[in-house]
mmCIF file of C-alpha atoms in Angstrom:
data_model
loop_
_atom_site.group_PDB
_atom_site.id
_atom_site.type_symbol
_atom_site.label_atom_id
_atom_site.label_comp_id
_atom_site.label_asym_id
_atom_site.label_seq_id
_atom_site.Cartn_x
_atom_site.Cartn_y
_atom_site.Cartn_z
ATOM 1 C CA MET J 1 0.288 0.118 0.027
ATOM 2 C CA GLY J 2 1.266 3.255 -0.813
ATOM 3 C CA THR J 3 2.152 6.613 1.439
ATOM 4 C CA PHE J 4 0.744 9.922 1.115
ATOM 5 C CA HIS J 5 2.822 12.870 0.554
ATOM 6 C CA ASN J 6 0.401 15.400 0.385
ATOM 7 C CA GLY J 7 0.026 17.517 3.305
ATOM 8 C CA GLY J 8 -2.530 19.384 2.240
ATOM 9 C CA PHE J 9 -4.653 16.224 2.067
ATOM 10 C CA ARG J 10 -3.959 15.554 5.788
ATOM 11 C CA GLY J 11 -4.968 18.818 6.792
ATOM 12 C CA LEU J 12 -8.251 18.436 4.816
ATOM 13 C CA LEU J 13 -9.226 15.336 6.694
ATOM 14 C CA GLY J 14 -8.544 17.169 9.630
ATOM 15 C CA VAL J 15 -10.902 19.246 9.308
ATOM 16 C CA LEU J 16 -13.568 16.884 8.027
ATOM 17 C CA ARG J 17 -13.027 14.611 11.199
ATOM 18 C CA SER J 18 -14.129 17.593 13.275
ATOM 19 C CA ASN J 19 -17.442 17.384 11.310
ATOM 20 C CA TRP J 20 -18.009 14.529 9.247
ATOM 21 C CA PRO J 21 -19.347 11.209 10.597
ATOM 22 C CA SER J 22 -16.343 8.726 11.365
ATOM 23 C CA GLY J 23 -17.669 6.145 8.617
ATOM 24 C CA LEU J 24 -17.677 8.360 6.099
ATOM 25 C CA LEU J 25 -14.271 9.951 6.554
ATOM 26 C CA ILE J 26 -12.474 6.120 6.677
ATOM 27 C CA ALA J 27 -14.423 5.504 3.435
ATOM 28 C CA LEU J 28 -12.658 8.526 1.895
ATOM 29 C CA ALA J 29 -9.569 7.854 3.114
ATOM 30 C CA LEU J 30 -9.736 4.242 2.274
ATOM 31 C CA CYS J 31 -10.583 5.426 -1.324
ATOM 32 C CA ALA J 32 -7.704 7.921 -1.816
ATOM 33 C CA LEU J 33 -5.478 5.170 -0.480
ATOM 34 C CA SER J 34 -6.521 2.550 -3.062
ATOM 35 C CA ARG J 35 -5.916 5.113 -5.976
ATOM 36 C CA ASP J 36 -2.811 6.143 -4.283
ATOM 37 C CA ALA J 37 -1.428 2.470 -4.618
ATOM 38 C CA ALA J 38 -2.717 1.801 -7.979
ATOM 39 C CA ALA J 39 -1.197 4.718 -9.136
ATOM 40 C CA GLN J 40 2.086 3.811 -7.813
ATOM 41 C CA SER J 41 1.741 0.093 -8.493
ATOM 42 C CA PRO J 42 3.868 -1.280 -11.407
ATOM 43 C CA ARG J 43 2.344 -2.320 -14.663
ATOM 44 C CA PRO J 44 2.875 -5.839 -16.130
ATOM 45 C CA GLU J 45 5.557 -6.461 -18.541
ATOM 46 C CA PRO J 46 5.036 -6.832 -21.446
ATOM 47 C CA VAL J 47 5.817 -10.150 -23.297
ATOM 48 C CA ARG J 48 7.856 -9.360 -26.608
ATOM 49 C CA VAL J 49 7.383 -11.096 -29.712
ATOM 50 C CA GLY J 50 9.356 -10.337 -32.736
ATOM 51 C CA SER J 51 7.528 -9.819 -36.148
ATOM 52 C CA VAL J 52 10.407 -10.120 -38.753
ATOM 53 C CA PHE J 53 9.278 -9.933 -42.500
ATOM 54 C CA ALA J 54 10.709 -7.919 -45.412
ATOM 55 C CA MET J 55 10.058 -4.137 -44.870
ATOM 56 C CA THR J 56 12.618 -2.854 -47.488
ATOM 57 C CA GLY J 57 14.001 -4.627 -50.595
ATOM 58 C CA PRO J 58 12.372 -6.222 -53.733
ATOM 59 C CA GLY J 59 9.948 -8.720 -50.998
ATOM 60 C CA ALA J 60 8.750 -5.380 -49.445
ATOM 61 C CA GLU J 61 5.447 -5.194 -51.291
ATOM 62 C CA GLU J 62 4.717 -8.669 -50.866
ATOM 63 C CA ASN J 63 5.684 -8.791 -47.317
ATOM 64 C CA SER J 64 4.950 -5.577 -45.490
ATOM 65 C CA PRO J 65 0.734 -6.089 -44.911
ATOM 66 C CA ASN J 66 2.420 -9.205 -42.634
ATOM 67 C CA TYR J 67 3.311 -6.246 -39.957
ATOM 68 C CA ARG J 68 -0.174 -4.606 -39.761
ATOM 69 C CA ILE J 69 -1.539 -8.236 -39.542
ATOM 70 C CA VAL J 70 0.578 -9.013 -36.641
ATOM 71 C CA LYS J 71 -0.010 -5.943 -34.936
ATOM 72 C CA LEU J 72 -3.767 -6.293 -35.459
ATOM 73 C CA ALA J 73 -3.926 -10.061 -33.893
ATOM 74 C CA ALA J 74 -1.975 -8.024 -31.123
ATOM 75 C CA ASP J 75 -4.396 -5.592 -30.535
ATOM 76 C CA LYS J 76 -7.000 -8.241 -30.336
ATOM 77 C CA ILE J 77 -5.648 -9.973 -28.082
ATOM 78 C CA ASN J 78 -4.712 -7.436 -25.766
ATOM 79 C CA ALA J 79 -8.247 -6.118 -26.017
ATOM 80 C CA THR J 80 -9.293 -9.646 -24.329
ATOM 81 C CA GLY J 81 -6.674 -9.467 -21.378
ATOM 82 C CA GLY J 82 -3.375 -10.136 -22.964
ATOM 83 C CA VAL J 83 -1.567 -13.408 -22.002
ATOM 84 C CA LEU J 84 -1.277 -14.401 -18.228
ATOM 85 C CA GLY J 85 -2.496 -10.720 -17.346
ATOM 86 C CA ARG J 86 0.435 -9.338 -19.664
ATOM 87 C CA PRO J 87 -0.027 -7.147 -22.823
ATOM 88 C CA LEU J 88 1.887 -8.438 -25.950
ATOM 89 C CA GLU J 89 4.337 -6.122 -27.626
ATOM 90 C CA ILE J 90 5.295 -6.477 -30.912
ATOM 91 C CA VAL J 91 8.867 -5.902 -32.212
ATOM 92 C CA GLU J 92 9.041 -5.671 -35.864
ATOM 93 C CA LEU J 93 12.045 -6.137 -37.526
ATOM 94 C CA ASP J 94 13.447 -5.838 -41.162
ATOM 95 C CA THR J 95 15.124 -8.945 -43.207
ATOM 96 C CA MET J 96 15.935 -6.589 -45.847
ATOM 97 C CA SER J 97 14.681 -9.169 -48.601
ATOM 98 C CA SER J 98 17.873 -11.077 -48.105
ATOM 99 C CA ALA J 99 18.988 -13.873 -46.351
ATOM 100 C CA LEU J 100 21.852 -11.709 -44.717
ATOM 101 C CA GLY J 101 19.468 -9.175 -43.235
ATOM 102 C CA ALA J 102 17.385 -12.158 -41.904
ATOM 103 C CA ARG J 103 20.400 -13.286 -40.136
ATOM 104 C CA GLN J 104 20.792 -9.971 -38.830
ATOM 105 C CA ALA J 105 17.456 -9.425 -38.027
ATOM 106 C CA ALA J 106 17.488 -12.449 -35.718
ATOM 107 C CA HIS J 107 20.289 -11.428 -33.773
ATOM 108 C CA ASP J 108 18.181 -8.151 -33.089
ATOM 109 C CA ALA J 109 15.492 -10.048 -32.244
ATOM 110 C CA ILE J 110 17.491 -11.691 -29.388
ATOM 111 C CA LYS J 111 18.817 -8.436 -28.139
ATOM 112 C CA ALA J 112 15.304 -6.794 -27.988
ATOM 113 C CA GLY J 113 14.563 -9.646 -25.262
ATOM 114 C CA VAL J 114 11.608 -11.642 -27.451
ATOM 115 C CA VAL J 115 9.915 -14.629 -26.319
ATOM 116 C CA ALA J 116 9.088 -16.014 -29.799
ATOM 117 C CA VAL J 117 9.643 -14.484 -33.728
ATOM 118 C CA VAL J 118 6.779 -14.636 -36.444
ATOM 119 C CA GLY J 119 8.117 -14.744 -39.651
ATOM 120 C CA PRO J 120 9.647 -14.701 -42.221
ATOM 121 C CA SER J 121 7.988 -15.317 -45.196
ATOM 122 C CA TRP J 122 10.476 -16.533 -47.663
ATOM 123 C CA SER J 123 11.927 -19.914 -47.147
ATOM 124 C CA SER J 124 15.596 -18.850 -47.930
ATOM 125 C CA GLN J 125 15.491 -16.106 -44.870
ATOM 126 C CA ALA J 126 14.325 -18.964 -42.700
ATOM 127 C CA MET J 127 17.212 -20.566 -43.680
ATOM 128 C CA ALA J 128 19.482 -17.902 -42.250
ATOM 129 C CA MET J 129 17.234 -16.793 -39.110
ATOM 130 C CA GLY J 130 16.888 -20.554 -38.133
ATOM 131 C CA PRO J 131 20.132 -21.435 -36.602
ATOM 132 C CA VAL J 132 20.324 -18.128 -34.747
ATOM 133 C CA LEU J 133 17.345 -18.465 -33.185
ATOM 134 C CA GLN J 134 17.515 -22.211 -32.343
ATOM 135 C CA GLN J 135 21.245 -21.864 -30.685
ATOM 136 C CA ALA J 136 19.162 -18.674 -28.775
ATOM 137 C CA GLY J 137 16.570 -21.180 -27.659
ATOM 138 C CA ILE J 138 13.623 -18.770 -29.108
ATOM 139 C CA PRO J 139 11.044 -20.296 -30.947
ATOM 140 C CA MET J 140 10.252 -19.086 -34.655
ATOM 141 C CA LEU J 141 7.059 -19.504 -36.579
ATOM 142 C CA GLY J 142 7.504 -18.799 -40.361
ATOM 143 C CA ALA J 143 4.551 -17.739 -42.206
ATOM 144 C CA THR J 144 5.211 -18.948 -45.458
ATOM 145 C CA THR J 145 8.412 -20.707 -45.170
ATOM 146 C CA THR J 146 7.436 -23.727 -47.148
ATOM 147 C CA ALA J 147 10.956 -25.252 -47.724
ATOM 148 C CA PRO J 148 11.089 -28.930 -46.205
ATOM 149 C CA GLY J 149 14.825 -27.981 -44.939
ATOM 150 C CA VAL J 150 13.439 -25.037 -42.696
ATOM 151 C CA THR J 151 12.124 -27.022 -39.538
ATOM 152 C CA ALA J 152 15.135 -29.287 -39.829
ATOM 153 C CA ILE J 153 16.984 -26.612 -38.320
ATOM 154 C CA GLY J 154 15.902 -27.812 -34.835
ATOM 155 C CA ASP J 155 13.244 -28.182 -31.975
ATOM 156 C CA TYR J 156 12.573 -24.444 -32.019
ATOM 157 C CA ILE J 157 12.082 -23.804 -35.765
ATOM 158 C CA PHE J 158 7.766 -24.200 -36.702
ATOM 159 C CA ARG J 159 5.794 -23.377 -39.538
ATOM 160 C CA VAL J 160 2.158 -22.356 -39.843
ATOM 161 C CA CYS J 161 2.007 -23.219 -43.484
ATOM 162 C CA TYR J 162 2.294 -26.452 -45.649
ATOM 163 C CA THR J 163 5.740 -28.092 -46.968
ATOM 164 C CA ASP J 164 6.724 -27.573 -50.380
ATOM 165 C CA ASP J 165 6.555 -31.384 -50.658
ATOM 166 C CA LEU J 166 2.927 -31.198 -50.190
ATOM 167 C CA GLN J 167 2.226 -28.420 -52.568
ATOM 168 C CA ALA J 168 4.398 -29.746 -55.459
ATOM 169 C CA ARG J 169 2.385 -33.010 -55.216
ATOM 170 C CA ILE J 170 -1.094 -31.199 -55.756
ATOM 171 C CA LEU J 171 0.428 -28.944 -58.239
ATOM 172 C CA ALA J 172 1.569 -31.837 -60.436
ATOM 173 C CA ARG J 173 -1.806 -33.652 -60.032
ATOM 174 C CA PHE J 174 -3.696 -30.409 -60.669
ATOM 175 C CA ALA J 175 -1.850 -29.785 -63.904
ATOM 176 C CA ARG J 176 -2.059 -33.665 -65.025
ATOM 177 C CA GLN J 177 -5.581 -34.044 -64.190
ATOM 178 C CA ASP J 178 -7.695 -30.671 -64.096
ATOM 179 C CA LEU J 179 -5.635 -28.988 -66.970
ATOM 180 C CA GLY J 180 -4.682 -32.309 -69.079
ATOM 181 C CA ALA J 181 -1.013 -30.910 -69.470
ATOM 182 C CA VAL J 182 1.375 -33.704 -70.673
ATOM 183 C CA ARG J 183 4.341 -31.179 -71.608
ATOM 184 C CA ALA J 184 5.388 -28.628 -69.316
ATOM 185 C CA VAL J 185 8.615 -25.847 -68.990
ATOM 186 C CA VAL J 186 9.486 -25.364 -65.339
ATOM 187 C CA VAL J 187 10.789 -21.712 -64.854
ATOM 188 C CA THR J 188 12.937 -21.225 -61.680
ATOM 189 C CA ILE J 189 15.140 -18.627 -59.672
ATOM 190 C CA ALA J 190 18.443 -19.622 -59.591
ATOM 191 C CA GLY J 191 19.853 -20.724 -56.565
ATOM 192 C CA ASP J 192 16.571 -19.554 -54.578
ATOM 193 C CA VAL J 193 15.882 -22.467 -51.865
ATOM 194 C CA TYR J 194 11.994 -22.030 -51.884
ATOM 195 C CA SER J 195 12.178 -21.881 -55.873
ATOM 196 C CA GLU J 196 14.348 -24.743 -56.506
ATOM 197 C CA GLY J 197 13.299 -27.190 -54.024
ATOM 198 C CA LEU J 198 9.098 -26.646 -55.595
ATOM 199 C CA SER J 199 10.637 -27.022 -58.911
ATOM 200 C CA ALA J 200 12.422 -30.373 -58.164
ATOM 201 C CA GLY J 201 9.216 -31.636 -56.645
ATOM 202 C CA PHE J 202 7.023 -30.500 -59.124
ATOM 203 C CA THR J 203 8.974 -32.171 -61.956
ATOM 204 C CA GLN J 204 9.167 -35.523 -59.868
ATOM 205 C CA HIS J 205 5.527 -35.694 -59.131
ATOM 206 C CA PHE J 206 4.965 -34.450 -62.560
ATOM 207 C CA THR J 207 6.631 -37.293 -64.339
ATOM 208 C CA ALA J 208 5.644 -39.606 -61.798
ATOM 209 C CA LEU J 209 2.136 -39.000 -63.024
ATOM 210 C CA GLY J 210 3.358 -39.429 -66.630
ATOM 211 C CA GLY J 211 3.949 -35.621 -67.600
ATOM 212 C CA VAL J 212 6.966 -34.452 -69.837
ATOM 213 C CA VAL J 213 9.202 -31.769 -68.314
ATOM 214 C CA ALA J 214 10.096 -30.411 -71.811
ATOM 215 C CA GLY J 215 12.917 -27.730 -70.508
ATOM 216 C CA GLN J 216 13.877 -26.010 -66.975
ATOM 217 C CA VAL J 217 14.839 -22.348 -67.275
ATOM 218 C CA ARG J 218 16.116 -20.090 -64.834
ATOM 219 C CA TYR J 219 16.369 -16.178 -63.896
ATOM 220 C CA LEU J 220 17.826 -14.139 -61.029
ATOM 221 C CA GLN J 221 15.736 -12.766 -58.228
ATOM 222 C CA ASP J 222 16.145 -9.389 -59.481
ATOM 223 C CA ALA J 223 15.344 -9.798 -63.152
ATOM 224 C CA MET J 224 13.181 -7.658 -65.074
ATOM 225 C CA ASP J 225 13.871 -8.748 -68.640
ATOM 226 C CA PHE J 226 12.650 -11.998 -69.345
ATOM 227 C CA ALA J 227 12.763 -12.008 -73.080
ATOM 228 C CA ALA J 228 15.201 -15.025 -72.987
ATOM 229 C CA GLN J 229 12.916 -16.879 -70.879
ATOM 230 C CA VAL J 230 9.650 -16.362 -72.784
ATOM 231 C CA GLU J 231 11.763 -17.173 -76.076
ATOM 232 C CA ALA J 232 12.708 -20.608 -74.574
ATOM 233 C CA VAL J 233 9.187 -21.100 -73.447
ATOM 234 C CA ARG J 234 8.310 -20.592 -77.014
ATOM 235 C CA ARG J 235 10.780 -22.910 -78.580
ATOM 236 C CA GLU J 236 9.163 -25.779 -76.640
ATOM 237 C CA ALA J 237 5.870 -24.820 -77.005
ATOM 238 C CA PRO J 238 4.731 -26.728 -74.033
ATOM 239 C CA ASP J 239 1.022 -27.461 -72.428
ATOM 240 C CA LEU J 240 1.735 -25.690 -69.447
ATOM 241 C CA VAL J 241 4.275 -23.296 -67.866
ATOM 242 C CA PHE J 242 5.249 -23.989 -64.193
ATOM 243 C CA VAL J 243 6.582 -21.091 -62.366
ATOM 244 C CA ALA J 244 8.448 -21.463 -59.195
ATOM 245 C CA GLY J 245 8.795 -17.701 -58.382
ATOM 246 C CA TYR J 246 7.323 -15.083 -56.285
ATOM 247 C CA THR J 247 5.083 -12.333 -56.746
ATOM 248 C CA ARG J 248 7.185 -9.314 -58.342
ATOM 249 C CA ASP J 249 8.989 -11.647 -60.865
ATOM 250 C CA SER J 250 5.995 -14.127 -61.680
ATOM 251 C CA GLY J 251 4.028 -11.080 -62.498
ATOM 252 C CA LEU J 252 6.880 -9.485 -64.744
ATOM 253 C CA LEU J 253 7.492 -12.979 -66.668
ATOM 254 C CA LEU J 254 3.785 -13.687 -67.179
ATOM 255 C CA LYS J 255 3.128 -10.106 -68.551
ATOM 256 C CA GLN J 256 6.099 -10.609 -70.982
ATOM 257 C CA ALA J 257 5.012 -13.667 -72.109
ATOM 258 C CA ARG J 258 0.999 -12.772 -72.740
ATOM 259 C CA GLY J 259 2.503 -9.829 -74.613
ATOM 260 C CA ALA J 260 4.730 -12.012 -76.772
ATOM 261 C CA GLY J 261 1.537 -14.056 -77.452
ATOM 262 C CA LEU J 262 2.295 -17.043 -75.363
ATOM 263 C CA GLY J 263 -1.349 -18.555 -74.565
ATOM 264 C CA MET J 264 -1.183 -21.763 -72.859
ATOM 265 C CA PRO J 265 -1.906 -21.960 -69.129
ATOM 266 C CA PHE J 266 0.813 -20.851 -66.715
ATOM 267 C CA LEU J 267 0.750 -22.539 -63.003
ATOM 268 C CA GLY J 268 2.664 -21.241 -59.683
ATOM 269 C CA GLY J 269 2.984 -22.466 -56.368
ATOM 270 C CA ASP J 270 2.126 -20.187 -53.090
ATOM 271 C CA GLY J 271 4.740 -17.736 -53.723
ATOM 272 C CA TRP J 272 2.542 -16.129 -56.497
ATOM 273 C CA THR J 273 -0.192 -15.275 -53.498
ATOM 274 C CA ALA J 274 -1.099 -11.734 -53.998
ATOM 275 C CA LEU J 275 0.201 -11.593 -57.331
ATOM 276 C CA GLU J 276 -3.411 -10.530 -58.363
ATOM 277 C CA HIS J 277 -3.029 -7.147 -56.340
ATOM 278 C CA TYR J 278 -0.224 -5.813 -58.658
ATOM 279 C CA PRO J 279 -0.226 -4.187 -61.967
ATOM 280 C CA TYR J 280 2.312 -6.580 -63.591
ATOM 281 C CA LEU J 281 -0.264 -8.821 -64.844
ATOM 282 C CA ASP J 282 -3.152 -8.061 -67.168
ATOM 283 C CA PRO J 283 -5.446 -11.012 -65.695
ATOM 284 C CA ALA J 284 -7.917 -10.833 -68.749
ATOM 285 C CA ARG J 285 -5.462 -12.364 -70.587
ATOM 286 C CA GLY J 286 -4.497 -16.164 -70.363
ATOM 287 C CA GLU J 287 -5.262 -18.736 -67.730
ATOM 288 C CA ASN J 288 -3.371 -18.414 -64.639
ATOM 289 C CA TYR J 289 -3.531 -20.632 -61.807
ATOM 290 C CA TYR J 290 -1.808 -21.186 -57.980
ATOM 291 C CA VAL J 291 -2.018 -22.875 -55.025
ATOM 292 C CA SER J 292 -2.377 -20.883 -51.718
ATOM 293 C CA HIS J 293 -2.845 -20.744 -48.027
ATOM 294 C CA TRP J 294 -6.510 -19.334 -47.699
ATOM 295 C CA HIS J 295 -9.151 -17.535 -49.340
ATOM 296 C CA PRO J 296 -11.964 -15.359 -48.089
ATOM 297 C CA ALA J 297 -14.761 -17.771 -49.220
ATOM 298 C CA ASP J 298 -13.728 -20.053 -47.008
ATOM 299 C CA ALA J 299 -16.785 -20.563 -44.170
ATOM 300 C CA SER J 300 -15.327 -21.868 -41.122
ATOM 301 C CA PRO J 301 -16.061 -19.368 -38.033
ATOM 302 C CA ALA J 302 -12.024 -18.700 -37.732
ATOM 303 C CA SER J 303 -11.969 -17.489 -41.296
ATOM 304 C CA ARG J 304 -15.509 -15.410 -40.999
ATOM 305 C CA GLU J 305 -14.193 -13.725 -38.091
ATOM 306 C CA PHE J 306 -10.893 -12.907 -39.738
ATOM 307 C CA VAL J 307 -12.681 -11.433 -42.379
ATOM 308 C CA GLU J 308 -14.994 -9.310 -40.141
ATOM 309 C CA LEU J 309 -11.896 -8.160 -38.474
ATOM 310 C CA LEU J 310 -10.387 -7.093 -41.369
ATOM 311 C CA LEU J 311 -13.075 -5.420 -42.813
ATOM 312 C CA ARG J 312 -14.172 -3.474 -39.293
ATOM 313 C CA GLU J 313 -10.109 -2.276 -39.009
ATOM 314 C CA PHE J 314 -9.638 -1.413 -42.501
ATOM 315 C CA GLY J 315 -12.775 -0.603 -44.179
ATOM 316 C CA PRO J 316 -14.603 -1.985 -47.448
ATOM 317 C CA ASP J 317 -11.346 -2.360 -49.407
ATOM 318 C CA ALA J 318 -9.485 -4.283 -46.851
ATOM 319 C CA LEU J 319 -9.274 -7.624 -48.854
ATOM 320 C CA GLU J 320 -7.713 -5.467 -51.683
ATOM 321 C CA SER J 321 -4.962 -5.224 -50.045
ATOM 322 C CA ILE J 322 -4.722 -8.640 -47.874
ATOM 323 C CA ASP J 323 -3.841 -11.955 -49.024
ATOM 324 C CA ALA J 324 -3.110 -15.520 -47.732
ATOM 325 C CA GLY J 325 0.342 -15.513 -46.435
ATOM 326 C CA ASN J 326 -1.258 -12.342 -44.062
ATOM 327 C CA ALA J 327 -3.543 -14.863 -42.920
ATOM 328 C CA ASN J 328 -0.733 -17.175 -41.633
ATOM 329 C CA ALA J 329 0.928 -14.410 -40.008
ATOM 330 C CA TYR J 330 -1.899 -13.972 -38.146
ATOM 331 C CA ASP J 331 -2.509 -17.420 -37.104
ATOM 332 C CA ALA J 332 1.251 -17.543 -36.271
ATOM 333 C CA LEU J 333 0.641 -14.755 -33.478
ATOM 334 C CA CYS J 334 -2.409 -16.324 -32.499
ATOM 335 C CA LEU J 335 -0.292 -19.411 -31.993
ATOM 336 C CA VAL J 336 1.887 -17.945 -29.959
ATOM 337 C CA ALA J 337 -0.611 -16.579 -27.596
ATOM 338 C CA ASP J 338 -2.315 -19.677 -27.535
ATOM 339 C CA ALA J 339 0.901 -21.446 -26.280
ATOM 340 C CA ILE J 340 1.876 -18.891 -23.776
ATOM 341 C CA ARG J 341 -1.744 -19.602 -22.101
ATOM 342 C CA ARG J 342 -1.433 -23.247 -22.137
ATOM 343 C CA ALA J 343 2.019 -23.378 -20.782
ATOM 344 C CA GLY J 344 0.999 -20.854 -18.026
ATOM 345 C CA SER J 345 4.781 -19.221 -18.842
ATOM 346 C CA ALA J 346 6.361 -16.668 -21.074
ATOM 347 C CA GLU J 347 9.550 -18.518 -21.053
ATOM 348 C CA PRO J 348 10.776 -19.730 -24.681
ATOM 349 C CA SER J 349 11.279 -23.229 -23.562
ATOM 350 C CA ALA J 350 8.070 -23.299 -22.235
ATOM 351 C CA ILE J 351 6.611 -21.901 -25.324
ATOM 352 C CA ARG J 352 8.401 -24.291 -27.858
ATOM 353 C CA ASP J 353 7.100 -27.172 -25.395
ATOM 354 C CA ALA J 354 3.356 -26.072 -25.522
ATOM 355 C CA LEU J 355 3.590 -25.343 -29.438
ATOM 356 C CA ALA J 356 4.941 -28.967 -30.261
ATOM 357 C CA ALA J 357 1.757 -30.280 -28.380
ATOM 358 C CA THR J 358 -0.408 -27.990 -30.439
ATOM 359 C CA ASP J 359 -3.367 -30.276 -31.363
ATOM 360 C CA GLY J 360 -6.512 -29.067 -33.092
ATOM 361 C CA PHE J 361 -6.090 -25.429 -33.102
ATOM 362 C CA ALA J 362 -8.917 -23.745 -34.944
ATOM 363 C CA GLY J 363 -6.632 -21.127 -37.096
ATOM 364 C CA VAL J 364 -7.843 -18.899 -39.902
ATOM 365 C CA THR J 365 -6.067 -21.045 -42.411
ATOM 366 C CA GLY J 366 -7.191 -24.502 -40.978
ATOM 367 C CA THR J 367 -6.863 -26.648 -38.320
ATOM 368 C CA ILE J 368 -3.388 -26.673 -37.239
ATOM 369 C CA SER J 369 -1.666 -29.627 -35.133
ATOM 370 C CA PHE J 370 1.912 -30.136 -34.714
ATOM 371 C CA ARG J 371 2.281 -33.873 -33.663
ATOM 372 C CA GLY J 372 5.472 -35.070 -33.513
ATOM 373 C CA SER J 373 6.581 -32.730 -36.365
ATOM 374 C CA ARG J 374 6.575 -28.901 -36.594
ATOM 375 C CA ASP J 375 5.106 -29.258 -39.731
ATOM 376 C CA PRO J 376 1.381 -28.785 -39.740
ATOM 377 C CA VAL J 377 -0.767 -31.130 -42.099
ATOM 378 C CA LYS J 378 -3.268 -28.656 -43.632
ATOM 379 C CA PRO J 379 -5.412 -28.261 -46.832
ATOM 380 C CA LEU J 380 -4.546 -26.213 -49.770
ATOM 381 C CA VAL J 381 -6.875 -23.961 -51.975
ATOM 382 C CA VAL J 382 -6.606 -23.811 -55.871
ATOM 383 C CA LEU J 383 -7.097 -20.266 -57.059
ATOM 384 C CA ARG J 384 -7.406 -18.896 -60.743
ATOM 385 C CA ILE J 385 -6.921 -14.932 -61.361
ATOM 386 C CA THR J 386 -9.582 -13.789 -63.361
ATOM 387 C CA PRO J 387 -10.412 -10.126 -65.321
ATOM 388 C CA ASP J 388 -12.557 -8.951 -61.529
ATOM 389 C CA ALA J 389 -11.090 -11.356 -58.948
ATOM 390 C CA VAL J 390 -9.055 -14.523 -57.543
ATOM 391 C CA GLU J 391 -11.504 -17.231 -58.499
ATOM 392 C CA PHE J 392 -11.772 -19.974 -55.873
ATOM 393 C CA VAL J 393 -11.502 -23.573 -57.730
ATOM 394 C CA LYS J 394 -11.126 -25.796 -54.934
ATOM 395 C CA LYS J 395 -9.763 -26.973 -51.775
ATOM 396 C CA VAL J 396 -7.604 -29.957 -51.468
ATOM 397 C CA GLU J 397 -7.073 -31.925 -48.482
ATOM 398 C CA PRO J 398 -3.527 -33.457 -48.033
#
């Protein structure tokens, strides 16, 4: 209980004591003491969680909405009491769209005293961040880090997305059975962990289903001119072009390919997520499909609540700038909060143990369980870019 330092207040009590009933005097004094004690009591120490994505560089356009979504999730959690009576505090750090920047962001997260990290989006950055956080004993939950090797780094490294092994199998099956493709050309970002792995997986599954990969062409991540790749595709004249790229580069490639008169279907992985929001592609030209993690048409209670929250917070045009990768980032922070509550502790090792025991968490992007693995088994959605919107094609269970 606090101590008063206001002599004027004591004097006032003396005057009141001689004139007012004693019960009222005691009540007034107790109220004043309670207010003073509350003012002097320390606020609960916040629980710091890192939000680590690309704020600058070529990945910023695709990645930066994740910061808003993680903050939105934190605000929602804090509005209902936070975790263990403590508010979540989000520490935003920038990977600078590179493996080197991601590694530095991991070191900065440790210095900032975070108990967990949400992010990054790209597998190549996760492969740089993961060893640093593993050694420090800080849990990491990748948002769209689909490369198989990410969670193999160690027992503190998790993801909320499916893996490239799964999406490669679904993509190959869709290409053969739904699109009827027999001959394909695979287009890959040279040296990129995600792109090289997804390309290899698609090739393996496509050929196992009786398809033929007529050729593979590569480009650099920062490429702007795809004339050579477009010409290579034209020479092969495939039934389908599989592009294992990201938003910016895939959009530029598509625009140049369609402009050059290539009319066959193009197919991409989850790296295409949000491509339809950007001006690199005229979606009225050609058939363009990709797989992703979530679509607003999902009717689950968690998905509907997420859409309502977005519309309430960001207005009627919210879905124009939000994509499936952002939904994964939202789920990642909610999983951290859920783990802290179940663990009854915000210690990183306790969070790690609680995350590993997650079973049946109802996320926006689907039901998430880590059963003997730090990779959730989740459904995929197949989407088509149309002139007006992204069209939901089908949901595929693993």
